[in-house]
mmCIF file of C-alpha atoms in Angstrom:
data_model
loop_
_atom_site.group_PDB
_atom_site.id
_atom_site.type_symbol
_atom_site.label_atom_id
_atom_site.label_comp_id
_atom_site.label_asym_id
_atom_site.label_seq_id
_atom_site.Cartn_x
_atom_site.Cartn_y
_atom_site.Cartn_z
ATOM 1 C CA MET V 15 9.303 -58.978 -5.186
ATOM 2 C CA VAL V 16 10.165 -55.746 -7.022
ATOM 3 C CA LYS V 17 13.503 -54.036 -6.299
ATOM 4 C CA THR V 18 14.433 -50.407 -6.833
ATOM 5 C CA LEU V 19 17.386 -49.624 -9.090
ATOM 6 C CA ARG V 20 19.286 -47.900 -6.273
ATOM 7 C CA GLU V 21 22.654 -49.586 -5.817
ATOM 8 C CA ASN V 22 22.557 -49.493 -2.014
ATOM 9 C CA ALA V 23 19.010 -50.813 -1.721
ATOM 10 C CA THR V 24 18.746 -53.742 0.687
ATOM 11 C CA TYR V 25 15.924 -56.046 1.681
ATOM 12 C CA GLU V 26 15.065 -56.013 5.378
ATOM 13 C CA PRO V 27 12.595 -58.680 6.572
ATOM 14 C CA SER V 28 9.500 -57.483 8.473
ATOM 15 C CA LYS V 29 10.298 -53.835 7.687
ATOM 16 C CA ARG V 30 8.342 -51.648 5.285
ATOM 17 C CA SER V 31 10.543 -50.029 2.675
ATOM 18 C CA LEU V 32 10.320 -48.480 -0.781
ATOM 19 C CA ASN V 33 13.528 -50.280 -1.739
ATOM 20 C CA TRP V 34 11.740 -53.620 -2.043
ATOM 21 C CA LEU V 35 8.025 -53.998 -2.668
ATOM 22 C CA LYS V 36 6.083 -57.224 -2.336
ATOM 23 C CA VAL V 37 3.704 -57.785 -5.242
ATOM 24 C CA LYS V 38 0.981 -60.226 -4.233
ATOM 25 C CA LYS V 39 0.081 -62.242 -7.274
ATOM 26 C CA ASP V 40 -3.370 -63.194 -6.004
ATOM 27 C CA TYR V 41 -4.339 -59.519 -5.787
ATOM 28 C CA VAL V 42 -3.693 -58.897 -9.466
ATOM 29 C CA GLU V 43 -7.042 -59.272 -11.200
ATOM 30 C CA GLY V 44 -7.022 -61.854 -13.959
ATOM 31 C CA LEU V 45 -3.675 -63.391 -13.052
ATOM 32 C CA THR V 46 -5.266 -66.362 -11.321
ATOM 33 C CA ASP V 47 -8.733 -67.886 -11.489
ATOM 34 C CA SER V 48 -10.961 -67.715 -8.448
ATOM 35 C CA VAL V 49 -12.300 -70.968 -7.023
ATOM 36 C CA ASP V 50 -15.546 -71.845 -5.269
ATOM 37 C CA LEU V 51 -14.906 -73.754 -2.048
ATOM 38 C CA VAL V 52 -16.958 -75.265 0.760
ATOM 39 C CA PRO V 53 -16.164 -74.615 4.456
ATOM 40 C CA ILE V 54 -16.310 -77.985 6.228
ATOM 41 C CA GLY V 55 -14.425 -77.100 9.400
ATOM 42 C CA ALA V 56 -13.313 -74.144 11.488
ATOM 43 C CA PHE V 57 -10.599 -73.208 13.953
ATOM 44 C CA TYR V 58 -11.198 -70.793 16.817
ATOM 45 C CA GLY V 59 -9.422 -67.464 16.511
ATOM 46 C CA LYS V 60 -6.765 -66.030 18.775
ATOM 47 C CA GLY V 61 -5.884 -62.477 19.768
ATOM 48 C CA LYS V 62 -8.059 -60.039 17.844
ATOM 49 C CA ARG V 63 -10.071 -62.957 16.514
ATOM 50 C CA SER V 64 -10.858 -64.568 19.859
ATOM 51 C CA GLY V 65 -14.552 -65.254 20.235
ATOM 52 C CA THR V 66 -14.999 -66.118 16.566
ATOM 53 C CA PHE V 67 -13.683 -68.603 14.046
ATOM 54 C CA GLY V 68 -10.341 -67.286 12.794
ATOM 55 C CA THR V 69 -9.493 -69.888 10.163
ATOM 56 C CA TYR V 70 -11.611 -72.158 7.987
ATOM 57 C CA LEU V 71 -10.922 -75.544 6.431
ATOM 58 C CA LEU V 72 -12.101 -75.384 2.822
ATOM 59 C CA ALA V 73 -12.817 -78.172 0.374
ATOM 60 C CA VAL V 74 -13.525 -78.888 -3.275
ATOM 61 C CA TYR V 75 -16.130 -81.380 -4.441
ATOM 62 C CA ASN V 76 -15.355 -84.712 -6.070
ATOM 63 C CA PRO V 77 -18.490 -85.714 -8.008
ATOM 64 C CA THR V 78 -17.104 -89.154 -8.844
ATOM 65 C CA ASP V 79 -17.286 -90.459 -5.291
ATOM 66 C CA GLU V 80 -19.396 -87.580 -3.920
ATOM 67 C CA THR V 81 -16.823 -86.465 -1.353
ATOM 68 C CA PHE V 82 -15.497 -83.130 -0.170
ATOM 69 C CA GLN V 83 -11.696 -82.987 -0.309
ATOM 70 C CA THR V 84 -9.684 -80.338 1.533
ATOM 71 C CA VAL V 85 -7.664 -77.872 -0.512
ATOM 72 C CA CYS V 86 -6.621 -75.167 1.989
ATOM 73 C CA LYS V 87 -7.059 -73.396 5.299
ATOM 74 C CA ALA V 88 -8.184 -69.796 4.797
ATOM 75 C CA ALA V 89 -7.615 -67.008 7.304
ATOM 76 C CA THR V 90 -7.406 -63.835 5.214
ATOM 77 C CA GLY V 91 -9.817 -61.639 3.311
ATOM 78 C CA PHE V 92 -12.255 -61.368 6.213
ATOM 79 C CA SER V 93 -13.303 -58.040 7.687
ATOM 80 C CA GLU V 94 -14.157 -58.018 11.396
ATOM 81 C CA GLU V 95 -17.807 -57.741 10.447
ATOM 82 C CA ALA V 96 -17.518 -60.715 8.084
ATOM 83 C CA LEU V 97 -15.808 -62.832 10.745
ATOM 84 C CA GLU V 98 -18.632 -62.131 13.178
ATOM 85 C CA GLN V 99 -21.279 -62.843 10.545
ATOM 86 C CA HIS V 100 -19.649 -66.107 9.468
ATOM 87 C CA TYR V 101 -19.355 -67.164 13.109
ATOM 88 C CA LYS V 102 -23.030 -66.393 13.713
ATOM 89 C CA ASN V 103 -24.209 -68.218 10.596
ATOM 90 C CA LEU V 104 -21.901 -71.220 10.772
ATOM 91 C CA SER V 105 -22.268 -71.805 14.510
ATOM 92 C CA ASN V 106 -25.680 -73.183 13.565
ATOM 93 C CA GLN V 107 -23.967 -75.618 11.185
ATOM 94 C CA ILE V 108 -21.608 -77.221 13.731
ATOM 95 C CA ILE V 109 -21.808 -81.023 13.726
ATOM 96 C CA SER V 110 -20.434 -83.422 16.330
ATOM 97 C CA HIS V 111 -18.465 -85.679 13.986
ATOM 98 C CA LYS V 112 -16.776 -85.577 10.621
ATOM 99 C CA LYS V 113 -19.080 -86.668 7.825
ATOM 100 C CA PRO V 114 -18.074 -89.955 6.142
ATOM 101 C CA TYR V 115 -17.874 -88.101 2.826
ATOM 102 C CA TYR V 116 -15.348 -85.556 4.157
ATOM 103 C CA GLN V 117 -11.897 -86.641 2.993
ATOM 104 C CA VAL V 118 -9.538 -84.991 5.498
ATOM 105 C CA ASP V 119 -5.994 -85.752 6.648
ATOM 106 C CA GLU V 120 -5.816 -86.045 10.442
ATOM 107 C CA LYS V 121 -3.260 -83.202 10.510
ATOM 108 C CA MET V 122 -6.007 -80.906 9.223
ATOM 109 C CA THR V 123 -8.561 -81.832 11.909
ATOM 110 C CA PRO V 124 -10.383 -78.591 12.826
ATOM 111 C CA ASP V 125 -11.678 -77.441 16.203
ATOM 112 C CA VAL V 126 -15.231 -77.941 14.944
ATOM 113 C CA TRP V 127 -16.750 -79.705 11.968
ATOM 114 C CA LEU V 128 -19.297 -77.882 9.834
ATOM 115 C CA GLU V 129 -22.187 -79.070 7.724
ATOM 116 C CA ALA V 130 -21.429 -78.447 4.052
ATOM 117 C CA SER V 131 -23.882 -75.599 3.580
ATOM 118 C CA GLN V 132 -22.131 -72.666 1.892
ATOM 119 C CA VAL V 133 -19.909 -71.957 -1.090
ATOM 120 C CA TRP V 134 -17.189 -69.299 -0.830
ATOM 121 C CA GLU V 135 -15.405 -67.688 -3.727
ATOM 122 C CA CYS V 136 -11.683 -67.451 -2.980
ATOM 123 C CA ARG V 137 -8.508 -66.454 -4.764
ATOM 124 C CA ALA V 138 -5.016 -67.804 -4.080
ATOM 125 C CA ALA V 139 -1.393 -67.186 -5.023
ATOM 126 C CA ASP V 140 -0.957 -70.547 -6.732
ATOM 127 C CA LEU V 141 -1.351 -74.306 -6.349
ATOM 128 C CA SER V 142 1.152 -76.847 -5.085
ATOM 129 C CA ILE V 143 1.438 -80.539 -4.349
ATOM 130 C CA SER V 144 0.427 -80.953 -0.717
ATOM 131 C CA PRO V 145 1.201 -83.751 1.775
ATOM 132 C CA VAL V 146 -1.758 -82.729 3.963
ATOM 133 C CA HIS V 147 -4.585 -81.798 1.602
ATOM 134 C CA THR V 148 -6.701 -84.356 -0.204
ATOM 135 C CA ALA V 149 -7.964 -82.537 -3.303
ATOM 136 C CA ALA V 150 -7.191 -84.777 -6.301
ATOM 137 C CA LEU V 151 -5.329 -87.149 -3.986
ATOM 138 C CA GLY V 152 -2.820 -89.252 -5.935
ATOM 139 C CA GLU V 153 -3.645 -87.586 -9.260
ATOM 140 C CA ARG V 154 -0.315 -85.787 -9.643
ATOM 141 C CA ALA V 155 1.802 -87.271 -6.839
ATOM 142 C CA SER V 156 1.578 -90.555 -4.966
ATOM 143 C CA ASP V 157 -0.344 -90.202 -1.690
ATOM 144 C CA LYS V 158 -0.438 -86.415 -2.042
ATOM 145 C CA GLY V 159 -3.094 -83.945 -3.039
ATOM 146 C CA ILE V 160 -3.139 -80.430 -4.442
ATOM 147 C CA GLY V 161 -3.413 -77.397 -2.193
ATOM 148 C CA LEU V 162 -3.934 -73.667 -2.615
ATOM 149 C CA ARG V 163 -1.217 -71.365 -1.284
ATOM 150 C CA PHE V 164 -2.210 -68.153 0.502
ATOM 151 C CA PRO V 165 -5.951 -68.374 -0.143
ATOM 152 C CA ARG V 166 -8.046 -65.253 0.376
ATOM 153 C CA PHE V 167 -11.807 -65.096 0.955
ATOM 154 C CA LEU V 168 -13.717 -62.961 -1.551
ATOM 155 C CA ARG V 169 -17.422 -63.540 -1.018
ATOM 156 C CA VAL V 170 -20.185 -66.036 -0.295
ATOM 157 C CA ARG V 171 -21.705 -67.544 -3.440
ATOM 158 C CA GLU V 172 -25.394 -67.423 -2.564
ATOM 159 C CA ASP V 173 -26.212 -68.741 -6.039
ATOM 160 C CA LYS V 174 -24.452 -72.080 -5.557
ATOM 161 C CA ASN V 175 -24.961 -75.152 -3.427
ATOM 162 C CA PRO V 176 -21.998 -77.235 -2.149
ATOM 163 C CA GLU V 177 -22.273 -79.773 -4.967
ATOM 164 C CA GLN V 178 -21.717 -76.913 -7.433
ATOM 165 C CA ALA V 179 -18.360 -75.963 -5.919
ATOM 166 C CA THR V 180 -15.080 -76.231 -7.819
ATOM 167 C CA THR V 181 -14.354 -79.899 -8.479
ATOM 168 C CA SER V 182 -11.193 -81.886 -7.886
ATOM 169 C CA THR V 183 -10.938 -82.377 -11.661
ATOM 170 C CA GLN V 184 -10.966 -78.617 -12.185
ATOM 171 C CA ILE V 185 -8.220 -78.239 -9.568
ATOM 172 C CA VAL V 186 -6.069 -80.726 -11.510
ATOM 173 C CA GLU V 187 -6.693 -78.785 -14.728
ATOM 174 C CA MET V 188 -5.704 -75.523 -13.028
ATOM 175 C CA TYR V 189 -2.568 -77.129 -11.604
ATOM 176 C CA ASP V 190 -1.560 -78.559 -14.987
ATOM 177 C CA ASN V 191 -2.110 -75.199 -16.662
ATOM 178 C CA GLN V 192 0.002 -73.483 -14.021
ATOM 179 C CA PHE V 193 2.733 -76.097 -14.448
ATOM 180 C CA ARG V 194 2.834 -75.472 -18.204
ATOM 181 C CA GLN V 195 3.024 -71.720 -17.632
ATOM 182 C CA ALA V 196 5.879 -72.206 -15.163
ATOM 183 C CA LYS V 197 7.808 -74.271 -17.711
ATOM 184 C CA ASP V 198 7.260 -71.569 -20.327
ATOM 185 C CA LEU V 199 8.474 -68.927 -17.872
ATOM 186 C CA LYS V 200 11.522 -71.004 -17.031
ATOM 187 C CA HIS V 201 12.299 -71.409 -20.732
ATOM 188 C CA SER V 202 11.868 -67.665 -21.325
ATOM 189 C CA ARG V 203 14.081 -66.915 -18.347
ATOM 190 C CA GLY V 204 16.810 -69.136 -19.764
ATOM 191 C CA ILE V 205 16.696 -67.263 -23.066
ATOM 192 C CA ALA V 206 16.766 -63.907 -21.235
ATOM 193 C CA GLU V 207 19.749 -64.988 -19.149
ATOM 194 C CA LYS V 208 21.694 -65.963 -22.253
ATOM 195 C CA GLN V 209 20.880 -62.623 -23.844
ATOM 196 C CA ASN V 210 21.768 -60.668 -20.696
ATOM 197 C CA GLY V 211 24.994 -62.540 -20.100
ATOM 198 C CA GLU V 212 26.254 -64.419 -17.051
ATOM 199 C CA GLY V 213 25.489 -62.885 -13.685
ATOM 200 C CA GLU V 214 22.314 -61.113 -14.741
ATOM 201 C CA ARG V 215 19.071 -62.855 -13.890
ATOM 202 C CA THR V 216 15.483 -61.975 -14.555
ATOM 203 C CA LEU V 217 13.505 -61.808 -11.300
ATOM 204 C CA LEU V 218 10.364 -63.941 -11.312
ATOM 205 C CA SER V 219 7.778 -64.148 -8.556
ATOM 206 C CA LEU V 220 6.877 -67.708 -9.497
ATOM 207 C CA LYS V 221 9.411 -70.392 -8.658
ATOM 208 C CA GLU V 222 8.687 -73.696 -10.306
ATOM 209 C CA ASP V 223 9.895 -75.789 -7.361
ATOM 210 C CA GLU V 224 7.688 -73.820 -4.971
ATOM 211 C CA MET V 225 4.694 -74.344 -7.215
ATOM 212 C CA ILE V 226 5.242 -78.052 -7.672
ATOM 213 C CA GLU V 227 5.437 -78.996 -4.018
ATOM 214 C CA SER V 228 4.898 -77.230 -0.750
ATOM 215 C CA GLY V 229 5.901 -78.867 2.512
ATOM 216 C CA ASN V 230 2.973 -77.088 4.174
ATOM 217 C CA GLU V 231 5.343 -75.463 6.727
ATOM 218 C CA ALA V 232 2.612 -75.211 9.339
ATOM 219 C CA GLU V 233 0.141 -74.257 6.623
ATOM 220 C CA GLU V 234 2.514 -71.637 5.273
ATOM 221 C CA GLU V 235 3.174 -70.181 8.735
ATOM 222 C CA GLU V 236 -0.573 -69.929 9.316
ATOM 223 C CA GLN V 237 -0.939 -68.151 6.016
ATOM 224 C CA GLN V 238 1.886 -65.779 6.790
ATOM 225 C CA GLN V 239 0.450 -64.884 10.186
ATOM 226 C CA HIS V 240 -2.916 -64.010 8.707
ATOM 227 C CA GLN V 241 -1.090 -62.142 5.968
ATOM 228 C CA ASP V 242 0.857 -60.059 8.438
ATOM 229 C CA GLU V 243 -2.364 -59.290 10.285
ATOM 230 C CA GLU V 244 -4.029 -58.174 7.067
ATOM 231 C CA ASP V 245 -1.010 -56.006 6.298
ATOM 232 C CA GLU V 246 -1.178 -54.321 9.660
ATOM 233 C CA GLU V 247 -4.826 -53.468 9.146
ATOM 234 C CA GLU V 248 -4.094 -52.023 5.696
ATOM 235 C CA GLY V 249 -1.478 -49.602 6.997
ATOM 236 C CA ASP V 250 -3.687 -48.428 9.854
#
């Protein structure tokens, strides 16, 4: 969040204002790496998205045991045309049962299972320890995996097959790198606070405790209600 210097500026939830502006970290080019994920399940859409798949269950690849491990549910970044095209293409990839090499928590069971056939490039806000996703399960927390927060679809990677998707090992490396950066930020913030004096704090968009573990909160309130309905259709 970025706040104006006006003394009477207040933050009002769900209301657009120039007093407080929300800076979305995943939109800033170069701030986070993109990842290549495989759609292995889909959820039917509601409202404007009825008649298509509205949300997709995405996975990374674990080459060690040749499994696909879930890392997020993605519902944003899709144009209406893209949603229709994905629905048309992936409806042909619906399978009746979960594949034995799909590692999925029962809480993430989709409406339909999909054959691992495509690779999607996505960007996200950050990574967190997840109680419901299975990517790198147990690597950084007992019985928990690593998940992406607020993932956003970018494009289909026609040049890759599912086994060339981002691996669980790469997800761990990205998480560890993010953790180190968060510690550095926290250290820098402490120095800044001492220099600024008591009562003055440097605002940071990244909170270390948020990054380390997310309680899922209904998959981040269904990815912030499809990112506030794609920011009210980009301001109409």
